mmCIF file of C-alpha atoms in Angstrom:
data_model
loop_
_atom_site.group_PDB
_atom_site.id
_atom_site.type_symbol
_atom_site.label_atom_id
_atom_site.label_comp_id
_atom_site.label_asym_id
_atom_site.label_seq_id
_atom_site.Cartn_x
_atom_site.Cartn_y
_atom_site.Cartn_z
ATOM 1 C CA MET A 1 -6.863 56.580 -113.482
ATOM 2 C CA ALA A 2 -6.204 57.876 -117.012
ATOM 3 C CA LYS A 3 -2.495 58.254 -116.192
ATOM 4 C CA LEU A 4 -2.303 54.584 -115.179
ATOM 5 C CA ILE A 5 -4.059 53.364 -118.331
ATOM 6 C CA LYS A 6 -1.629 55.296 -120.550
ATOM 7 C CA ARG A 7 1.355 53.519 -118.953
ATOM 8 C CA LEU A 8 -0.014 50.002 -119.433
ATOM 9 C CA PRO A 9 0.196 48.169 -122.771
ATOM 10 C CA THR A 10 -2.879 48.219 -124.997
ATOM 11 C CA LEU A 11 -2.725 44.532 -125.969
ATOM 12 C CA PRO A 12 -4.780 42.746 -123.253
ATOM 13 C CA ALA A 13 -2.435 39.752 -122.852
ATOM 14 C CA GLU A 14 0.581 42.047 -122.591
ATOM 15 C CA ARG A 15 -1.315 44.238 -120.113
ATOM 16 C CA ALA A 16 -2.129 41.212 -117.931
ATOM 17 C CA LEU A 17 1.476 40.028 -117.960
ATOM 18 C CA LYS A 18 2.714 43.525 -117.105
ATOM 19 C CA VAL A 19 0.371 43.733 -114.095
ATOM 20 C CA ILE A 20 1.372 40.349 -112.627
ATOM 21 C CA SER A 21 5.021 40.288 -113.695
ATOM 22 C CA GLY A 22 7.664 40.322 -111.042
ATOM 23 C CA ARG A 23 9.332 37.576 -109.073
ATOM 24 C CA TRP A 24 7.207 38.043 -105.967
ATOM 25 C CA LYS A 25 3.776 39.269 -107.058
ATOM 26 C CA ALA A 26 2.205 35.823 -107.463
ATOM 27 C CA VAL A 27 3.598 34.709 -104.097
ATOM 28 C CA ILE A 28 2.391 37.870 -102.365
ATOM 29 C CA LEU A 29 -1.066 37.441 -103.871
ATOM 30 C CA TYR A 30 -1.137 33.797 -102.793
ATOM 31 C CA HIS A 31 -0.569 34.845 -99.185
ATOM 32 C CA LEU A 32 -3.264 37.515 -99.488
ATOM 33 C CA PHE A 33 -5.822 35.092 -100.964
ATOM 34 C CA ASP A 34 -6.393 33.814 -97.412
ATOM 35 C CA GLY A 35 -7.028 37.274 -95.974
ATOM 36 C CA ALA A 36 -5.419 40.518 -94.880
ATOM 37 C CA ARG A 37 -1.848 40.479 -93.607
ATOM 38 C CA ARG A 38 0.531 42.980 -92.104
ATOM 39 C CA LEU A 39 3.837 43.760 -93.798
ATOM 40 C CA SER A 40 5.796 41.902 -91.101
ATOM 41 C CA ALA A 41 3.624 38.793 -91.557
ATOM 42 C CA LEU A 42 4.172 38.838 -95.320
ATOM 43 C CA GLN A 43 7.895 39.231 -94.828
ATOM 44 C CA ALA A 44 7.958 36.305 -92.395
ATOM 45 C CA LEU A 45 6.204 34.133 -94.987
ATOM 46 C CA MET A 46 8.767 35.130 -97.644
ATOM 47 C CA PRO A 47 12.154 35.308 -95.893
ATOM 48 C CA ASP A 48 14.076 35.701 -99.182
ATOM 49 C CA ILE A 49 12.418 39.021 -100.116
ATOM 50 C CA THR A 50 13.827 42.295 -98.851
ATOM 51 C CA GLN A 51 11.477 44.770 -97.199
ATOM 52 C CA LYS A 52 12.257 47.313 -99.926
ATOM 53 C CA VAL A 53 11.247 44.911 -102.717
ATOM 54 C CA LEU A 54 8.169 43.733 -100.811
ATOM 55 C CA ILE A 55 6.953 47.313 -100.379
ATOM 56 C CA GLN A 56 7.708 48.096 -104.032
ATOM 57 C CA GLN A 57 5.757 45.053 -105.251
ATOM 58 C CA LEU A 58 2.821 45.856 -102.921
ATOM 59 C CA ARG A 59 2.729 49.459 -104.179
ATOM 60 C CA GLU A 60 2.708 48.319 -107.805
ATOM 61 C CA MET A 61 -0.100 45.853 -107.097
ATOM 62 C CA GLU A 62 -2.024 48.547 -105.220
ATOM 63 C CA GLU A 63 -1.596 50.917 -108.167
ATOM 64 C CA HIS A 64 -2.953 48.242 -110.509
ATOM 65 C CA GLY A 65 -5.948 47.534 -108.276
ATOM 66 C CA LEU A 66 -4.897 44.063 -107.093
ATOM 67 C CA VAL A 67 -4.119 44.934 -103.476
ATOM 68 C CA ARG A 68 -5.746 47.230 -100.930
ATOM 69 C CA ARG A 69 -3.759 48.896 -98.164
ATOM 70 C CA GLU A 70 -5.700 49.773 -95.032
ATOM 71 C CA ILE A 71 -4.225 52.025 -92.372
ATOM 72 C CA PHE A 72 -5.765 51.676 -88.913
ATOM 73 C CA ALA A 73 -5.849 54.742 -86.659
ATOM 74 C CA GLU A 74 -4.084 53.130 -83.732
ATOM 75 C CA ILE A 75 -0.982 53.927 -81.769
ATOM 76 C CA PRO A 76 1.267 52.617 -83.123
ATOM 77 C CA SER A 77 -0.477 52.682 -86.478
ATOM 78 C CA ARG A 78 -1.249 49.352 -88.109
ATOM 79 C CA VAL A 79 -1.257 48.723 -91.851
ATOM 80 C CA GLU A 80 -2.799 45.660 -93.458
ATOM 81 C CA TYR A 81 -2.732 44.518 -97.058
ATOM 82 C CA SER A 82 -5.461 42.452 -98.661
ATOM 83 C CA ALA A 83 -6.334 41.219 -102.136
ATOM 84 C CA THR A 84 -9.086 43.172 -103.845
ATOM 85 C CA ARG A 85 -11.867 41.474 -105.779
ATOM 86 C CA LEU A 86 -9.790 42.111 -108.900
ATOM 87 C CA GLY A 87 -6.742 40.543 -107.227
ATOM 88 C CA LEU A 88 -8.765 37.524 -106.113
ATOM 89 C CA SER A 89 -9.907 37.040 -109.700
ATOM 90 C CA LEU A 90 -6.304 36.088 -110.543
ATOM 91 C CA GLU A 91 -6.454 32.959 -108.390
ATOM 92 C CA PRO A 92 -7.561 30.561 -111.170
ATOM 93 C CA ILE A 93 -5.009 32.116 -113.524
ATOM 94 C CA LEU A 94 -2.186 31.621 -111.034
ATOM 95 C CA LEU A 95 -3.386 28.042 -110.482
ATOM 96 C CA ALA A 96 -3.232 27.434 -114.241
ATOM 97 C CA LEU A 97 0.282 28.906 -114.413
ATOM 98 C CA CYS A 98 1.354 26.721 -111.514
ATOM 99 C CA GLN A 99 -0.044 23.616 -113.181
ATOM 100 C CA TRP A 100 1.641 24.530 -116.462
ATOM 101 C CA GLY A 101 4.928 25.002 -114.607
ATOM 102 C CA GLN A 102 4.562 21.489 -113.175
ATOM 103 C CA HIS A 103 3.814 20.129 -116.666
ATOM 104 C CA HIS A 104 6.866 21.923 -118.070
ATOM 105 C CA ALA A 105 9.119 20.505 -115.353
ATOM 106 C CA ASP A 106 7.683 17.029 -115.946
ATOM 107 C CA GLU A 107 8.331 17.277 -119.698
ATOM 108 C CA LEU A 108 11.964 18.227 -119.001
ATOM 109 C CA ASN A 109 12.380 15.531 -116.315
ATOM 110 C CA GLU A 110 12.932 18.148 -113.623
ATOM 111 C CA MET A 111 10.072 17.345 -111.235
ATOM 112 C CA ASP A 112 12.612 16.535 -108.511
ATOM 113 C CA ARG A 113 13.810 20.164 -108.657
ATOM 114 C CA LEU A 114 10.298 21.605 -108.319
ATOM 115 C CA ALA A 115 8.730 22.971 -105.155
ATOM 116 C CA ASP A 116 5.117 22.175 -104.336
ATOM 117 C CA CYS A 117 2.595 24.283 -106.151
ATOM 118 C CA ILE A 118 1.509 26.971 -103.715
ATOM 119 C CA ILE A 119 -1.690 27.993 -105.471
ATOM 120 C CA ARG A 120 -4.742 25.990 -104.434
ATOM 121 C CA PRO A 121 -8.159 26.502 -106.008
ATOM 122 C CA ARG A 122 -10.510 28.396 -103.670
ATOM 123 C CA GLN A 123 -13.418 26.038 -104.437
ATOM 124 C CA ALA A 124 -11.433 23.103 -103.000
ATOM 125 C CA GLN A 125 -10.532 25.150 -99.921
ATOM 126 C CA ASP A 126 -14.157 26.136 -99.420
ATOM 127 C CA ALA A 127 -15.349 22.544 -99.812
ATOM 128 C CA HIS A 128 -12.969 21.377 -97.065
ATOM 129 C CA ALA A 129 -14.108 24.152 -94.753
ATOM 130 C CA VAL A 130 -17.751 23.009 -94.863
#
């Protein structure tokens, strides 16, 4: 783990941004917030990402402790990715970023160009499930 720590910035805010930066990481995490998924399922949910980039982003998130890769001893072998406890702890942060993005678009009169916010707070999801 010492090798990993040396490569990350020492300023905590910069470190956090480095770990979650990348066009797809927030979207991948969003899809893993609901539970484990296979690579093919993730790719189906994000048709604009190439398999190469998806695998690269998953590996980076695994290296930074946000994602767990589990290989099942089956024939053919099955691999599932899931958010770790550390990865799940980013959910409120991604929600805040999403809300800020909506505010920014509203301030610039660009709400009509904005997609729906994909991050939903887990507490609200849990309340609906009861």
